[in-house]
Coordinates of C-alpha atoms and ligand atoms in Angstrom, one line a residue:
M1 CA 0.0 0.0 0.0
S2 CA 1.4 3.4 -0.9
D3 CA 0.7 6.6 1.0
T4 CA 2.9 9.3 -0.4
T5 CA 2.5 12.7 -2.0
A6 CA 5.3 14.5 -3.8
T7 CA 5.8 18.1 -2.8
R8 CA 9.1 19.2 -4.4
G9 CA 8.0 19.1 -8.0
A10 CA 10.3 19.0 -11.0
P11 CA 13.9 19.8 -10.3
G12 CA 15.0 23.3 -11.2
D13 CA 11.5 24.8 -11.2
G14 CA 11.6 26.2 -7.7
G15 CA 13.5 29.5 -8.3
A16 CA 16.7 30.7 -6.7
A17 CA 15.5 30.6 -3.1
D18 CA 14.4 27.0 -3.4
E19 CA 17.6 26.0 -5.0
H20 CA 19.6 27.7 -2.3
D21 CA 17.5 25.8 0.2
L22 CA 18.1 22.6 -1.6
M23 CA 21.9 23.0 -1.4
E24 CA 21.7 23.8 2.3
R25 CA 19.6 20.7 3.0
V26 CA 21.9 18.4 1.1
V27 CA 25.0 19.8 2.8
N28 CA 23.2 19.5 6.1
L29 CA 22.1 15.9 5.5
C30 CA 25.6 15.0 4.4
K31 CA 27.0 16.2 7.7
R32 CA 24.2 15.0 10.0
R33 CA 24.0 11.5 8.5
G34 CA 27.7 10.8 8.0
F35 CA 28.2 11.2 4.3
I36 CA 30.7 14.1 4.2
F37 CA 32.2 16.0 7.2
P38 CA 34.4 19.1 7.1
S39 CA 37.9 17.8 7.6
A40 CA 39.6 18.2 11.0
E41 CA 36.6 19.8 12.7
I42 CA 38.0 19.2 16.2
Y43 CA 40.8 21.6 15.1
G44 CA 38.4 24.2 13.6
G45 CA 38.6 22.6 10.2
F46 CA 40.9 23.1 7.3
R47 CA 39.5 25.3 4.6
S48 CA 37.5 23.4 2.0
T49 CA 38.8 19.9 2.8
Y50 CA 36.3 17.2 3.5
D51 CA 36.3 13.7 4.9
Y52 CA 33.9 11.0 3.7
G53 CA 32.1 9.3 6.6
P54 CA 30.6 5.8 6.9
L55 CA 27.8 6.4 4.4
G56 CA 29.8 8.7 2.1
V57 CA 32.6 6.2 1.7
L58 CA 30.1 3.6 0.6
M59 CA 28.4 5.9 -1.9
L60 CA 31.6 7.2 -3.3
R61 CA 32.8 3.7 -3.8
N62 CA 29.6 2.9 -5.6
V63 CA 30.0 5.9 -7.9
K64 CA 33.6 4.8 -8.8
D65 CA 32.6 1.1 -9.1
R66 CA 29.8 1.9 -11.5
W67 CA 32.2 4.0 -13.6
W68 CA 34.7 1.1 -13.6
R69 CA 32.1 -1.4 -14.4
S70 CA 30.9 0.5 -17.4
M71 CA 34.3 1.7 -18.6
V72 CA 36.4 -1.4 -17.9
Q73 CA 34.6 -4.5 -16.8
M74 CA 31.8 -4.4 -19.5
R75 CA 34.3 -3.8 -22.3
D76 CA 37.1 -5.8 -23.9
D77 CA 38.8 -2.8 -25.4
V78 CA 39.7 -0.9 -22.1
V79 CA 42.1 -1.9 -19.4
G80 CA 42.8 -0.2 -16.0
I81 CA 45.9 1.1 -14.3
D82 CA 46.8 2.7 -11.0
A83 CA 49.7 5.1 -11.4
A84 CA 51.8 6.8 -8.8
I85 CA 50.6 10.2 -7.4
L86 CA 54.2 11.3 -6.9
S87 CA 56.3 10.7 -10.0
S88 CA 58.9 12.3 -12.2
P89 CA 58.6 16.1 -12.6
K90 CA 59.4 15.5 -16.3
I91 CA 55.8 14.3 -16.7
W92 CA 54.6 17.8 -15.9
E93 CA 57.3 19.4 -18.0
A94 CA 56.2 17.4 -21.1
S95 CA 52.5 17.8 -20.5
G96 CA 52.8 21.6 -20.2
H97 CA 51.5 21.7 -16.7
L98 CA 54.7 23.3 -15.3
A99 CA 54.4 26.1 -17.8
N100 CA 50.7 26.5 -18.3
F101 CA 48.6 24.9 -15.6
T102 CA 47.7 28.3 -14.2
D103 CA 44.7 30.3 -13.2
P104 CA 44.7 34.1 -13.3
L105 CA 45.0 35.3 -9.7
V106 CA 44.0 38.8 -8.6
D107 CA 44.1 40.5 -5.1
C108 CA 41.5 42.9 -3.9
R109 CA 43.4 45.9 -2.7
N110 CA 40.6 46.9 -0.4
C111 CA 39.9 43.7 1.7
H112 CA 42.9 41.6 0.5
E113 CA 40.9 38.6 -0.6
R114 CA 42.2 36.6 -3.5
W115 CA 40.2 35.6 -6.5
R116 CA 40.3 33.8 -9.9
A117 CA 40.0 36.7 -12.3
D118 CA 38.0 34.7 -14.8
K119 CA 35.3 34.0 -12.3
I120 CA 34.5 37.4 -10.9
E121 CA 34.0 40.0 -13.6
G122 CA 36.2 42.7 -12.2
I123 CA 34.4 43.2 -8.8
C124 CA 35.5 41.7 -5.5
P125 CA 32.7 39.2 -4.4
N126 CA 33.6 39.8 -0.8
C127 CA 33.6 43.7 -0.5
G128 CA 32.3 44.9 -3.8
S129 CA 35.4 46.9 -4.6
G130 CA 36.7 47.2 -8.2
D131 CA 40.2 48.0 -7.0
L132 CA 41.9 44.7 -8.0
T133 CA 45.5 44.0 -8.9
E134 CA 46.5 43.0 -12.4
P135 CA 45.9 39.2 -12.9
R136 CA 49.1 37.1 -12.5
A137 CA 49.5 33.4 -13.5
F138 CA 49.3 31.2 -10.5
N139 CA 50.4 27.5 -11.0
L140 CA 47.8 25.1 -9.4
M141 CA 50.2 22.3 -8.8
F142 CA 51.2 21.4 -5.3
K143 CA 54.9 21.3 -5.0
T144 CA 56.7 19.0 -2.5
Y145 CA 60.1 17.5 -1.9
A146 CA 60.9 13.8 -2.4
G147 CA 63.7 12.7 -0.1
P148 CA 65.3 14.2 2.9
V149 CA 67.1 17.2 1.4
E150 CA 65.1 20.2 0.2
E151 CA 66.9 21.0 -2.9
D152 CA 65.8 21.5 -6.5
A153 CA 66.8 18.1 -7.6
T154 CA 64.2 16.5 -5.4
V155 CA 61.2 18.7 -6.3
A156 CA 58.1 16.7 -7.0
Y157 CA 54.5 17.6 -7.6
L158 CA 51.3 15.9 -6.5
R159 CA 49.5 15.0 -9.8
P160 CA 46.9 17.5 -10.8
E161 CA 45.1 15.0 -13.0
T162 CA 45.3 11.2 -13.5
A163 CA 45.4 11.4 -17.3
Q164 CA 49.2 11.6 -17.6
G165 CA 49.6 8.2 -15.9
M166 CA 47.9 6.7 -18.9
F167 CA 50.2 8.5 -21.4
V168 CA 53.5 7.6 -19.7
N169 CA 52.4 4.0 -19.4
F170 CA 51.1 3.7 -23.0
L171 CA 54.0 1.6 -24.3
Q172 CA 54.0 -0.7 -21.2
V173 CA 50.3 -1.3 -21.6
L174 CA 50.6 -1.9 -25.3
Q175 CA 53.3 -4.4 -24.8
T176 CA 51.8 -6.3 -21.9
T177 CA 48.2 -6.5 -23.1
R178 CA 48.8 -6.7 -26.9
K179 CA 45.8 -4.4 -27.4
K180 CA 45.6 -2.4 -30.6
P181 CA 43.8 0.8 -31.4
P182 CA 41.0 1.5 -30.8
F183 CA 41.7 0.7 -27.1
G184 CA 41.6 2.6 -23.8
I185 CA 43.4 2.9 -20.5
A186 CA 41.3 3.9 -17.4
Q187 CA 42.2 5.1 -14.0
V188 CA 40.4 6.2 -10.8
G189 CA 42.2 8.1 -8.2
K190 CA 43.1 11.2 -6.2
S191 CA 44.3 14.4 -7.9
F192 CA 45.4 17.7 -6.3
R193 CA 45.0 21.3 -7.4
N194 CA 45.9 24.3 -5.3
E195 CA 42.6 26.0 -6.3
I196 CA 42.5 29.7 -5.6
T197 CA 38.9 29.6 -4.5
P198 CA 37.7 26.1 -3.6
Q199 CA 33.9 26.4 -3.2
N200 CA 30.4 24.9 -3.3
F201 CA 31.0 22.1 -0.9
V202 CA 32.8 19.2 -2.7
F203 CA 32.2 20.7 -6.1
R204 CA 35.7 22.3 -6.2
T205 CA 38.2 21.2 -3.6
R206 CA 42.0 21.0 -3.5
E207 CA 42.0 17.3 -3.1
F208 CA 39.5 15.3 -5.1
E209 CA 39.0 12.1 -7.0
Q210 CA 38.9 11.7 -10.8
M211 CA 37.7 8.9 -13.1
E212 CA 39.5 9.3 -16.4
M213 CA 40.0 7.2 -19.5
E214 CA 42.3 7.7 -22.5
Y215 CA 41.0 6.0 -25.7
F216 CA 43.7 5.6 -28.3
V217 CA 42.4 5.5 -31.9
P218 CA 43.8 5.8 -35.5
P219 CA 44.0 9.5 -36.2
D220 CA 41.4 9.6 -39.0
E221 CA 38.9 8.0 -36.6
G222 CA 39.2 10.7 -33.9
Q223 CA 36.0 12.5 -34.6
R224 CA 33.9 9.4 -34.8
W225 CA 35.1 8.1 -31.5
F226 CA 34.7 11.5 -29.9
E227 CA 31.1 11.5 -30.8
Y228 CA 30.7 7.9 -29.6
W229 CA 32.1 8.7 -26.1
L230 CA 29.8 11.8 -25.8
G231 CA 26.9 9.4 -26.2
E232 CA 28.2 6.7 -23.9
R233 CA 29.0 9.2 -21.1
M234 CA 25.6 11.0 -21.2
A235 CA 23.9 7.6 -21.1
W236 CA 25.9 6.6 -18.0
Y237 CA 24.6 9.6 -15.9
L238 CA 21.0 9.1 -17.2
D239 CA 21.1 5.4 -16.4
L240 CA 22.1 6.1 -12.8
G241 CA 19.3 8.5 -12.2
I242 CA 20.3 12.1 -13.2
P243 CA 17.0 13.4 -14.6
A244 CA 17.3 14.5 -18.3
D245 CA 16.2 18.1 -17.4
R246 CA 19.2 18.5 -15.1
L247 CA 21.8 17.2 -17.6
R248 CA 23.1 18.7 -20.8
L249 CA 26.1 18.5 -23.2
R250 CA 27.8 21.8 -23.9
H251 CA 30.2 22.0 -26.9
H252 CA 33.1 24.4 -26.4
D253 CA 33.4 27.2 -28.9
P254 CA 36.5 27.1 -31.1
D255 CA 38.1 30.0 -29.1
E256 CA 37.4 28.1 -25.8
L257 CA 39.3 25.0 -26.9
S258 CA 42.6 24.0 -25.2
H259 CA 45.6 24.3 -27.5
Y260 CA 45.8 20.5 -27.9
S261 CA 42.1 19.9 -28.5
A262 CA 40.3 19.2 -31.8
G263 CA 37.0 19.2 -30.0
T264 CA 35.7 19.4 -26.4
A265 CA 32.3 19.1 -24.8
D266 CA 31.3 19.2 -21.2
V267 CA 28.7 17.1 -19.5
E268 CA 26.9 19.7 -17.4
F269 CA 24.6 19.3 -14.4
L270 CA 22.1 21.9 -13.2
F271 CA 23.6 22.6 -9.8
P272 CA 21.7 24.9 -7.4
W273 CA 23.8 27.8 -8.6
G274 CA 23.3 27.0 -12.3
W275 CA 24.8 24.8 -15.0
D276 CA 28.3 23.6 -14.3
E277 CA 30.7 20.9 -15.4
L278 CA 30.7 17.2 -14.3
E279 CA 32.9 15.9 -17.0
G280 CA 35.0 17.1 -19.9
I281 CA 35.2 14.9 -23.0
A282 CA 38.0 16.0 -25.4
N283 CA 39.7 14.9 -28.6
R284 CA 43.3 15.5 -27.4
T285 CA 44.8 14.6 -30.8
D286 CA 48.3 13.2 -30.6
Y287 CA 49.5 16.1 -28.5
D288 CA 50.3 14.2 -25.3
L289 CA 52.0 11.1 -26.8
K290 CA 54.1 13.4 -29.0
A291 CA 55.1 15.6 -26.1
H292 CA 56.2 12.7 -24.0
A293 CA 58.0 11.1 -26.9
A294 CA 59.9 14.3 -27.5
L295 CA 61.1 14.7 -23.9
S296 CA 61.7 11.1 -23.1
G297 CA 63.2 10.0 -26.5
E298 CA 60.9 7.0 -26.6
K299 CA 58.9 6.1 -29.6
L300 CA 55.3 6.4 -28.3
E301 CA 53.5 5.0 -31.4
Y302 CA 51.6 2.0 -32.6
F303 CA 53.1 -0.3 -35.2
D304 CA 50.5 -2.5 -37.0
Q305 CA 52.4 -5.6 -38.0
A306 CA 49.7 -6.8 -40.4
S307 CA 49.7 -3.6 -42.5
G308 CA 53.2 -2.4 -41.7
E309 CA 51.6 0.9 -40.7
R310 CA 53.2 3.0 -38.0
Y311 CA 51.3 6.0 -36.4
V312 CA 50.9 8.1 -33.2
P313 CA 47.3 7.5 -32.1
Y314 CA 44.8 10.2 -31.4
V315 CA 43.3 10.2 -27.9
I316 CA 39.7 10.7 -26.9
E317 CA 39.5 11.5 -23.2
P318 CA 36.3 11.3 -21.0
A319 CA 37.5 13.0 -17.7
A320 CA 35.0 13.0 -14.8
G321 CA 35.2 13.9 -11.2
A322 CA 34.1 11.2 -8.7
T323 CA 33.6 13.4 -5.8
R324 CA 31.8 16.1 -7.8
T325 CA 29.6 13.5 -9.5
M326 CA 28.7 12.0 -6.2
M327 CA 27.5 15.5 -5.1
A328 CA 25.4 15.8 -8.3
F329 CA 23.8 12.4 -7.6
L330 CA 22.9 13.5 -4.0
I331 CA 21.4 16.8 -5.2
A332 CA 19.4 15.0 -7.9
A333 CA 18.1 12.4 -5.5
F334 CA 17.1 14.8 -2.6
D335 CA 13.3 15.0 -2.3
E336 CA 10.6 15.6 0.3
D337 CA 7.1 14.2 0.4
E338 CA 4.4 13.3 2.8
V339 CA 3.7 9.9 4.3
G340 CA 0.5 9.4 6.2
G341 CA 0.2 13.2 6.7
E342 CA 3.8 13.5 8.0
K343 CA 6.6 15.2 6.1
R344 CA 9.6 13.1 5.2
A345 CA 13.0 13.8 3.5
L346 CA 14.4 11.1 1.3
L347 CA 17.1 10.4 -1.2
R348 CA 15.7 8.8 -4.3
L349 CA 19.1 7.3 -5.1
D350 CA 19.5 4.5 -7.7
P351 CA 19.9 1.3 -5.6
R352 CA 23.3 0.8 -7.3
L353 CA 24.5 4.1 -5.7
A354 CA 22.8 4.0 -2.3
P355 CA 25.2 3.4 0.6
Y356 CA 23.0 0.5 1.8
Q357 CA 20.8 -1.5 -0.6
V358 CA 18.9 -3.1 2.3
A359 CA 18.3 -2.4 6.0
V360 CA 17.3 -5.2 8.3
L361 CA 15.1 -4.0 11.2
P362 CA 13.8 -6.2 14.0
L363 CA 10.5 -4.7 15.1
S364 CA 11.8 -4.4 18.7
K365 CA 14.9 -5.2 20.7
N366 CA 13.1 -8.3 21.9
D367 CA 15.4 -11.3 22.6
T368 CA 13.5 -13.6 20.4
L369 CA 13.3 -11.3 17.4
V370 CA 17.0 -10.3 17.2
P371 CA 18.4 -13.8 16.5
V372 CA 16.0 -14.2 13.5
A373 CA 16.9 -10.7 12.3
R374 CA 20.6 -11.6 12.5
E375 CA 19.9 -14.8 10.6
V376 CA 18.3 -12.6 7.8
L377 CA 21.3 -10.2 8.0
G378 CA 23.7 -13.1 7.5
L379 CA 21.7 -14.2 4.4
L380 CA 21.9 -10.8 2.8
Q381 CA 25.4 -9.5 3.8
P382 CA 27.4 -11.5 1.3
L383 CA 25.2 -10.1 -1.5
W384 CA 24.6 -6.5 -0.7
S385 CA 25.6 -3.6 1.6
V386 CA 23.2 -4.1 4.5
D387 CA 22.5 -1.9 7.6
F388 CA 21.2 -3.4 10.8
D389 CA 19.3 -1.1 13.2
V390 CA 17.5 -2.1 16.3
T391 CA 16.9 1.3 18.1
Q392 CA 13.9 3.6 18.1
S393 CA 10.4 3.1 16.8
I394 CA 10.0 1.3 13.5
G395 CA 8.5 4.4 11.9
R396 CA 11.5 6.5 12.9
R397 CA 13.9 3.8 11.6
Y398 CA 12.1 3.8 8.2
R399 CA 12.5 7.6 8.0
R400 CA 16.2 7.3 8.8
Q401 CA 16.7 4.8 6.0
D402 CA 14.6 6.9 3.6
E403 CA 16.8 9.9 4.4
V404 CA 20.0 8.0 3.4
G405 CA 18.5 6.5 0.3
T406 CA 18.2 2.8 1.4
P407 CA 15.8 1.4 -1.3
L408 CA 14.5 -1.6 0.8
C409 CA 13.8 -2.3 4.4
V410 CA 13.3 -5.9 5.7
T411 CA 11.3 -6.0 9.0
V412 CA 11.3 -9.0 11.3
D413 CA 8.2 -9.0 13.6
F414 CA 6.6 -11.4 16.1
E415 CA 4.7 -13.1 13.3
S416 CA 8.0 -13.9 11.7
L417 CA 8.7 -16.4 14.5
E418 CA 5.5 -18.3 13.6
D419 CA 5.4 -18.0 9.7
R420 CA 9.1 -17.6 8.9
A421 CA 8.2 -14.6 6.7
V422 CA 9.3 -10.9 6.8
T423 CA 8.0 -7.6 5.5
V424 CA 9.8 -5.9 2.6
R425 CA 9.2 -2.2 2.5
E426 CA 10.0 0.0 -0.5
R427 CA 11.5 3.4 0.0
D428 CA 9.9 5.4 -2.8
T429 CA 6.3 4.1 -2.6
T430 CA 6.4 2.9 1.1
E431 CA 4.6 -0.2 -0.2
Q432 CA 5.0 -3.4 1.9
V433 CA 4.8 -7.0 1.0
R434 CA 5.2 -10.2 3.1
V435 CA 7.9 -12.5 1.8
P436 CA 9.0 -16.0 3.2
I437 CA 12.6 -15.9 4.5
D438 CA 13.4 -18.8 2.2
G439 CA 12.4 -16.7 -0.8
L440 CA 13.9 -13.4 0.4
V441 CA 17.1 -13.4 -1.5
E442 CA 15.3 -14.1 -4.8
E443 CA 12.7 -11.4 -4.0
L444 CA 15.4 -8.8 -3.4
R445 CA 17.4 -9.9 -6.4
G446 CA 14.4 -9.1 -8.5
R447 CA 14.1 -5.6 -7.0
L448 CA 17.8 -4.7 -6.9
P449 CA 19.6 -4.3 -10.3
A450 CA 23.0 -6.1 -10.6
Ligands
ATP1 P1 37.3 23.6 -13.9 O1 37.2 24.4 -15.1 O2 36.0 23.5 -13.1 O3 38.4 24.1 -12.9 P2 38.6 21.7 -15.4 O4 37.9 21.9 -16.7 O5 40.0 22.2 -15.3 O6 37.7 22.1 -14.2 P3 39.3 19.0 -15.9 O7 40.8 19.2 -15.8 O8 38.7 18.7 -17.2 O9 38.6 20.1 -15.1 O10 39.0 17.8 -14.9 C1 38.1 16.8 -15.2 C2 37.0 16.7 -14.1 O11 37.7 16.6 -12.8 C3 36.1 17.9 -14.0 O12 35.1 17.8 -14.9 C4 35.6 17.7 -12.5 O13 34.6 16.8 -12.4 C5 36.8 17.2 -11.8 N1 37.5 18.3 -11.1 C6 38.5 19.1 -11.6 N2 38.9 20.0 -10.7 C7 38.2 19.7 -9.6 C8 38.2 20.2 -8.2 N3 39.1 21.2 -7.9 N4 37.4 19.6 -7.3 C9 36.6 18.6 -7.6 N5 36.6 18.0 -8.9 C10 37.4 18.6 -9.8

């Protein structure tokens, strides 16, 4: 039986105040329920760094796993790697990051705040003054020292993107896997950028996670594969529950393109502050392989033994942010409705992304119920991420699970002791059905996509 009334309406139709409210509610929920905490709060925090709590770590893993599954596991033309975060500075020399990975920095002469010039239109967002310094190039890479002596020879950088790991391992992957273009190398991992103005919760932070893939193709097939990956990547977000009216593809104008790019498009999400980037998809041509070949002296090319052809592949790169994407999924899933005349907040997360797929709830802490509930927990734990909660009234526990997006609750009550059956309750509709414990796994398999 369902007893719900939606109140929030279509996303994005609520005006600026509603959207501001939405952002605040999501941030608040994240903190209150253990998704994302400001880092080092006991020391007053550390600006714009965040820690992922017990529920956040589960959801972030799910986001990364779904990406890996679609980009690597479900394909025979893409392999994965996990490259070092600290590596040779030559990588950043060749890629152009040392010279060019900069943002234009301005100081406000009035209040002394610092800003990214391209984001503020000549006015200090803090005090409103127009008295700003001339922009100067600020390199976003974090510099550190590898080894005990702080001298130039040991300077190293925390990687500002994962992509270069794929280019510098191109030959090794080619030789060890015997792949031939078109084929891809994928990686998920942390990247670091000394952002001038980290902001909007985990949208822009100095430490974040990326999910990137470099797809190597014959040069004359670049455009075709670029378009192919635009389609694949849009489909991934839609499949996992981003509503079509909050997602769009924005092609870069020719004057917006990076120097190496023959075409770039951003997957954008309608955030509470407007449209903004989730992922960039670019045809990077042969720029990176040629740059690394020039500096390293290695031939980074593909030799086709059958045809005797030798060429430097073009690269199509879908580059997404895991932490930023998780935030978009949270915003898209947040909803409020009424159940039996009572307001409830819920996350309508796709079950594949939810921290827990199932919660097992004994109706009371009664000594006879808990062992049966534990037996049910033991049945489900090997298959799904399962919460077990015995405290508070059953109604309050359902609300808690709704609020963190758990799609199914399994309740063990006194009747269960007699009939060996449990109640399965659905998050979105609140519908309940009675299911024999013997058939529970099969029932849940039918409701939870693989
Ligand atoms: P922006 O213009 O927003 O600074 P970018 O275009 O430089 O980002 P890319 O270098 O294309 O970003 O990085 C690919 C993806 O990595 C981005 O689409 C985003 O999802 C993620 N990302 C980049 N920088 C950050 C950051 N500071 N915090 C969180 N995620 C980030």
